[in-house]
Amino acid sequence: MFLTYMETVTKELVSWMRGHESSVFSISVHASGKYAITTSSDTAQLWDLDTFQRKRKLNIRQSVGIQKVFFLPLSNTILSCFKDNSIFAWECDTLFCKYQLPAPPESSSILYKVFAVTRDGRILAAGGKSNHLHLWCLEARQLFRIIQMPTKVRAIRHLEFLPDSFDAGSNQVLGVLSQDGIMRFINMQTCKLLFEIGSLDEGISSSAISPHGRYIASIMENGSLNIYSVQALTQEINKPPPPLVKVIEDLPKNKLSSSDLKMKVTSGRVQQPAKSRESKMQTRILKQDLTGDFESKKNELPDGLNKKRLQILLKGYGEYPTKYRMFIWRSLLQLPENHTAFSTLIDKGTHVAFLNLQKKYPIKSRKLLRVLQRTLSALAHWSVIFSDTPYLPLLAFPFVKLFQNNQLICFEVIATLIINWCQHWFEYFPNPPINILSMIENVLAFHDEELLQHFIDHDITSQLYAWPLLETVFSEVLTREEWLKLFDNIFSNHPSFLLMTVVAYNICSRTPLLSCNLKDDFEFFFHHRNNLDINVVIRQVYHLMETTPTDIHPDSMLNVFVALTKGQYPVFNQYPKFIVDYQTQERERIRNDELDYLRERQTVEDMQAKVDQQRVEDEAWYQKQELLRKAEETRREMLLQEEEKMIQQRQRLAAVKRELKVKEMHLQDAARRRFLKLQQDQQEMELRRLDDEIGRKVYMRDREIAATARDLEMRQLELESQKRLYEKNLTENQEAVAKEMRADADAYRRKVDLEEHMFHKLTEAGETRSQKTQKVIKENLAKAEQACLNTDWQIQSLHKQKCDDLQRNKCYQEVAKLLRENRRKEIEIINAMVEEEAKKWKEAEGKEFRLRSAKKASALSDASRKWFLEQEINAAVEHAENPCHKEEPRFQNEQEDSSCLPRTSQLNDSSEMDPSTQISLNRRAVEWDTTGQNLIKKVRNLRQRLTARARHRCQTPHLLAA
């Protein structure tokens, strides 16, 4: 056998569990929703509903079968009942046997078949094949009452307590379904029969009571389902009760017998049991204890816990035991567990504000998202403010995750937290609680003024360093264990403890906070986990609670803890109602407008769909009618055609030959006309083709002429550019030659200056010579030298002008030829350029020859001047020796003779000069040789440039042609 676990909302299969070999007849779920027990006749198994795995298995002997195994409400105790009337209590976590109930009295011994437990888990009712009911006190672990049902009842088939919203779980009304099909409801204290349902004619097969105790659902033996209203059934019971008819004495401390425990169920007055003297004294002592120890009564919590002792335990260990934490929390918060009120809130469904919760908070677990949505919807239905509270999901999520298997406890824990620890949070809604944040800021200013000043310097307000911690209840900055440890202390102390925790968290984190300077760093710090010991924070909170002055202490401004009321939840209206009402009205108006729009659009779409459907149907009908009409017409035409064919056939048979002859003649005539027309069309096509060809050729000729004209224009532009380039190159060459000539002239002038300087030295040697003779000689010498220089410069200028004229004339001729000729003259241009190159080379050779001649003439002039200087020196020496001797005619004759001397003789005479004159003349000859070599190099360079230009000109026409 296996069990299936289904999702009630989506109706999907969640899991299935194997383990039982026989059919399962009982399933019990723990109050937390974490565990479940399934029972069959031979075994009972404990399942973990989080993992859907079997945790433990209860095996028994075959001789002793299992009657029922179930959880006790509000505890971790498992109660197992066997067929031999033995009842054991087990610890849920450790499965340790806590106790065993004693055997019932022999006088009222019955075999237990059915069981029921009150909601507080204190009383166990058991019954079987007898009209006796046994009531067990599970706290005292003894049978404290035996109720005898009417004689009509021979066996009990089902037991169930009727819940009441005002009995705090200690249910007083028990429903008993007997073998006769009648379910009787009795009061366990008064043993009075309150009401009954069913009858002998219409008996009840099985029955169930709603969790809030308002309705009773019964399956009748005839197969029908009846639902009864408890309020209507108890309408007469709520009147003042009649007097008791019988008193049965309860003696819990005395030795009880079966006769002492028995009480009969009657419909009349029930007699109360008489009280003994001992019980009266005991009652009096209890009253003295209550009045004498008020503080102890104040610290008393439900389920037998004491708040003062829990605080001592918490301070000693730092946290509550994990095993009992949820139990302690429920006791500290004094949760009323109002099933009826909570069911009413849940039955209202999902609130419109949280329909799209998964879009804003995409939670991976669908179960957790569903529980969160239900819890938030219940809070919104409880108070309107929570439908507009943006941080409510952040506040509720850690509790939902902790209590996801028990939604009632989760809702009441959050509601208790909001009522007590979130006091005054909604007074400035929708803004954060400025008053609460001001309390935190005042406490922080008192205990750590430096940290607060650091916040102020960096424009960090309490909405950044306090509000994120409050709205998430520290769930973003703490781990699960740290968060549970913190809330152990929060739930055990005054509501101001939460505000002090915010201050303590900031003070304990002062070192990293003082090092932060950016606002983003502060935001990241208060929204992420930090390396902080929660024990240090808790100790700091207790220190702040003790050392904070009364005037700024939050406990003077916050109320003490107030638990939720039993039965119905208190009204929560601590918020500006007009703002919430206005937002609710606006939201409702928008929602109504949207619904109206959707309804109208749906109506329009429906109408449009109907119109379209009607139009399609009409078109189909018209098409069908048209097809029928056409088919009818076609049939009629076919009949007429058949008749006409018969008539025409007879006429054709008579006129076939005549038509054939006429047709033959027409065909011949048509063939002739067609042939003539074909020839005419061909001739016209040929003419059009010739016209197109002529037009195309004319167009091509015009295009060629235009292209030729553009080519000639381009050629002319190219020639013009070549001309300018050529002239530019000629100008550059002329400038280079002029620079060389100027350099040679400068060298020559320097040489003349040097010779004049030497001459002055020589003239100064003859001190006795007259100043007049020296002046005449200097003037004649200067004139002769100037005449030589002028003649040389004129010769060179004339040569340059002639060369320039020749080159310019040739360039003009070449340009004129290039302008007149076209492509056919490219070879002639190349030949002309080659001829020009040859001429240039010849001209360069002629210039070089003339340059050598000029050098020779210069050498002869140097030799003559040298000879002249020697003669002058000799004459000066002779004149110094014989001043009266006449030698002017001799000077002139010697000068004339010396001008006619060859260069070789002049050079040979240099051997007869004095050493200083010989050295100076040799130096000048070396200078002239160097100058000649430089001129030769320049001429060679000029020749190479001219050759390169000629080659370029030869290549240019080919490029232009391409």
PDB file of C-alpha atoms in Angstrom, residues 709-799:
ATOM      1  CA  ALA A 709      38.052  66.663 -77.888  1.00  0.00           C
ATOM      2  CA  ARG A 710      38.232  65.924 -74.166  1.00  0.00           C
ATOM      3  CA  ASP A 711      41.443  63.920 -74.753  1.00  0.00           C
ATOM      4  CA  LEU A 712      42.950  66.811 -76.739  1.00  0.00           C
ATOM      5  CA  GLU A 713      41.985  69.208 -73.986  1.00  0.00           C
ATOM      6  CA  MET A 714      43.518  66.911 -71.429  1.00  0.00           C
ATOM      7  CA  ARG A 715      46.609  66.539 -73.619  1.00  0.00           C
ATOM      8  CA  GLN A 716      46.856  70.312 -73.943  1.00  0.00           C
ATOM      9  CA  LEU A 717      46.522  70.715 -70.189  1.00  0.00           C
ATOM     10  CA  GLU A 718      49.169  68.059 -69.680  1.00  0.00           C
ATOM     11  CA  LEU A 719      51.500  69.752 -72.149  1.00  0.00           C
ATOM     12  CA  GLU A 720      50.906  73.067 -70.457  1.00  0.00           C
ATOM     13  CA  SER A 721      51.750  71.484 -67.118  1.00  0.00           C
ATOM     14  CA  GLN A 722      54.854  69.824 -68.653  1.00  0.00           C
ATOM     15  CA  LYS A 723      55.836  73.163 -70.146  1.00  0.00           C
ATOM     16  CA  ARG A 724      55.508  74.886 -66.792  1.00  0.00           C
ATOM     17  CA  LEU A 725      57.433  72.102 -65.121  1.00  0.00           C
ATOM     18  CA  TYR A 726      60.126  72.250 -67.781  1.00  0.00           C
ATOM     19  CA  GLU A 727      60.414  76.026 -67.458  1.00  0.00           C
ATOM     20  CA  LYS A 728      60.541  75.662 -63.711  1.00  0.00           C
ATOM     21  CA  ASN A 729      63.342  73.112 -64.006  1.00  0.00           C
ATOM     22  CA  LEU A 730      65.204  75.407 -66.442  1.00  0.00           C
ATOM     23  CA  THR A 731      64.794  78.302 -64.044  1.00  0.00           C
ATOM     24  CA  GLU A 732      66.101  76.177 -61.202  1.00  0.00           C
ATOM     25  CA  ASN A 733      69.075  75.111 -63.337  1.00  0.00           C
ATOM     26  CA  GLN A 734      69.796  78.709 -64.286  1.00  0.00           C
ATOM     27  CA  GLU A 735      69.613  79.728 -60.651  1.00  0.00           C
ATOM     28  CA  ALA A 736      71.969  76.892 -59.730  1.00  0.00           C
ATOM     29  CA  VAL A 737      74.434  77.914 -62.474  1.00  0.00           C
ATOM     30  CA  ALA A 738      74.151  81.556 -61.414  1.00  0.00           C
ATOM     31  CA  LYS A 739      74.871  80.543 -57.834  1.00  0.00           C
ATOM     32  CA  GLU A 740      77.909  78.594 -59.011  1.00  0.00           C
ATOM     33  CA  MET A 741      79.082  81.560 -61.076  1.00  0.00           C
ATOM     34  CA  ARG A 742      78.613  83.877 -58.132  1.00  0.00           C
ATOM     35  CA  ALA A 743      80.553  81.472 -55.960  1.00  0.00           C
ATOM     36  CA  ASP A 744      83.336  81.404 -58.569  1.00  0.00           C
ATOM     37  CA  ALA A 745      83.245  85.210 -58.743  1.00  0.00           C
ATOM     38  CA  ASP A 746      83.498  85.430 -54.992  1.00  0.00           C
ATOM     39  CA  ALA A 747      86.450  83.061 -55.010  1.00  0.00           C
ATOM     40  CA  TYR A 748      88.015  85.101 -57.760  1.00  0.00           C
ATOM     41  CA  ARG A 749      87.530  88.344 -55.815  1.00  0.00           C
ATOM     42  CA  ARG A 750      89.044  86.763 -52.754  1.00  0.00           C
ATOM     43  CA  LYS A 751      92.001  85.687 -54.871  1.00  0.00           C
ATOM     44  CA  VAL A 752      92.339  89.247 -56.239  1.00  0.00           C
ATOM     45  CA  ASP A 753      92.193  90.652 -52.748  1.00  0.00           C
ATOM     46  CA  LEU A 754      94.902  88.257 -51.664  1.00  0.00           C
ATOM     47  CA  GLU A 755      97.068  89.246 -54.618  1.00  0.00           C
ATOM     48  CA  GLU A 756      96.435  92.918 -53.938  1.00  0.00           C
ATOM     49  CA  HIS A 757      97.396  92.327 -50.335  1.00  0.00           C
ATOM     50  CA  MET A 758     100.635  90.674 -51.515  1.00  0.00           C
ATOM     51  CA  PHE A 759     101.168  93.487 -53.961  1.00  0.00           C
ATOM     52  CA  HIS A 760     100.745  96.018 -51.200  1.00  0.00           C
ATOM     53  CA  LYS A 761     103.320  94.158 -49.198  1.00  0.00           C
ATOM     54  CA  LEU A 762     105.703  94.184 -52.157  1.00  0.00           C
ATOM     55  CA  THR A 763     105.102  97.837 -52.797  1.00  0.00           C
ATOM     56  CA  GLU A 764     105.726  98.580 -49.178  1.00  0.00           C
ATOM     57  CA  ALA A 765     109.132  96.865 -49.502  1.00  0.00           C
ATOM     58  CA  GLY A 766     110.322  99.633 -51.817  1.00  0.00           C
ATOM     59  CA  GLU A 767     110.256 102.530 -49.452  1.00  0.00           C
ATOM     60  CA  THR A 768     112.282 104.675 -51.749  1.00  0.00           C
ATOM     61  CA  ARG A 769     109.940 104.374 -54.732  1.00  0.00           C
ATOM     62  CA  SER A 770     107.849 107.353 -55.277  1.00  0.00           C
ATOM     63  CA  GLN A 771     104.184 107.416 -54.414  1.00  0.00           C
ATOM     64  CA  LYS A 772     103.219 108.541 -57.852  1.00  0.00           C
ATOM     65  CA  THR A 773     104.817 105.580 -59.611  1.00  0.00           C
ATOM     66  CA  GLN A 774     103.151 103.194 -57.214  1.00  0.00           C
ATOM     67  CA  LYS A 775      99.799 104.832 -57.770  1.00  0.00           C
ATOM     68  CA  VAL A 776     100.122 104.604 -61.540  1.00  0.00           C
ATOM     69  CA  ILE A 777     101.128 100.967 -61.362  1.00  0.00           C
ATOM     70  CA  LYS A 778      98.204 100.140 -59.051  1.00  0.00           C
ATOM     71  CA  GLU A 779      95.698 101.925 -61.250  1.00  0.00           C
ATOM     72  CA  ASN A 780      96.988 100.221 -64.412  1.00  0.00           C
ATOM     73  CA  LEU A 781      96.991  96.850 -62.702  1.00  0.00           C
ATOM     74  CA  ALA A 782      93.484  97.354 -61.326  1.00  0.00           C
ATOM     75  CA  LYS A 783      92.238  98.475 -64.735  1.00  0.00           C
ATOM     76  CA  ALA A 784      93.801  95.472 -66.406  1.00  0.00           C
ATOM     77  CA  GLU A 785      92.297  93.100 -63.843  1.00  0.00           C
ATOM     78  CA  GLN A 786      88.914  94.816 -64.011  1.00  0.00           C
ATOM     79  CA  ALA A 787      88.986  94.624 -67.800  1.00  0.00           C
ATOM     80  CA  CYS A 788      89.755  90.911 -67.630  1.00  0.00           C
ATOM     81  CA  LEU A 789      86.959  90.308 -65.126  1.00  0.00           C
ATOM     82  CA  ASN A 790      84.409  92.314 -67.102  1.00  0.00           C
ATOM     83  CA  THR A 791      85.360  90.549 -70.280  1.00  0.00           C
ATOM     84  CA  ASP A 792      85.024  87.123 -68.656  1.00  0.00           C
ATOM     85  CA  TRP A 793      81.652  87.973 -67.070  1.00  0.00           C
ATOM     86  CA  GLN A 794      80.340  89.365 -70.361  1.00  0.00           C
ATOM     87  CA  ILE A 795      81.483  86.284 -72.228  1.00  0.00           C
ATOM     88  CA  GLN A 796      79.820  84.054 -69.720  1.00  0.00           C
ATOM     89  CA  SER A 797      76.636  86.139 -69.700  1.00  0.00           C
ATOM     90  CA  LEU A 798      76.465  86.077 -73.469  1.00  0.00           C
ATOM     91  CA  HIS A 799      76.947  82.340 -73.512  1.00  0.00           C
TER      92      HIS A 799
END
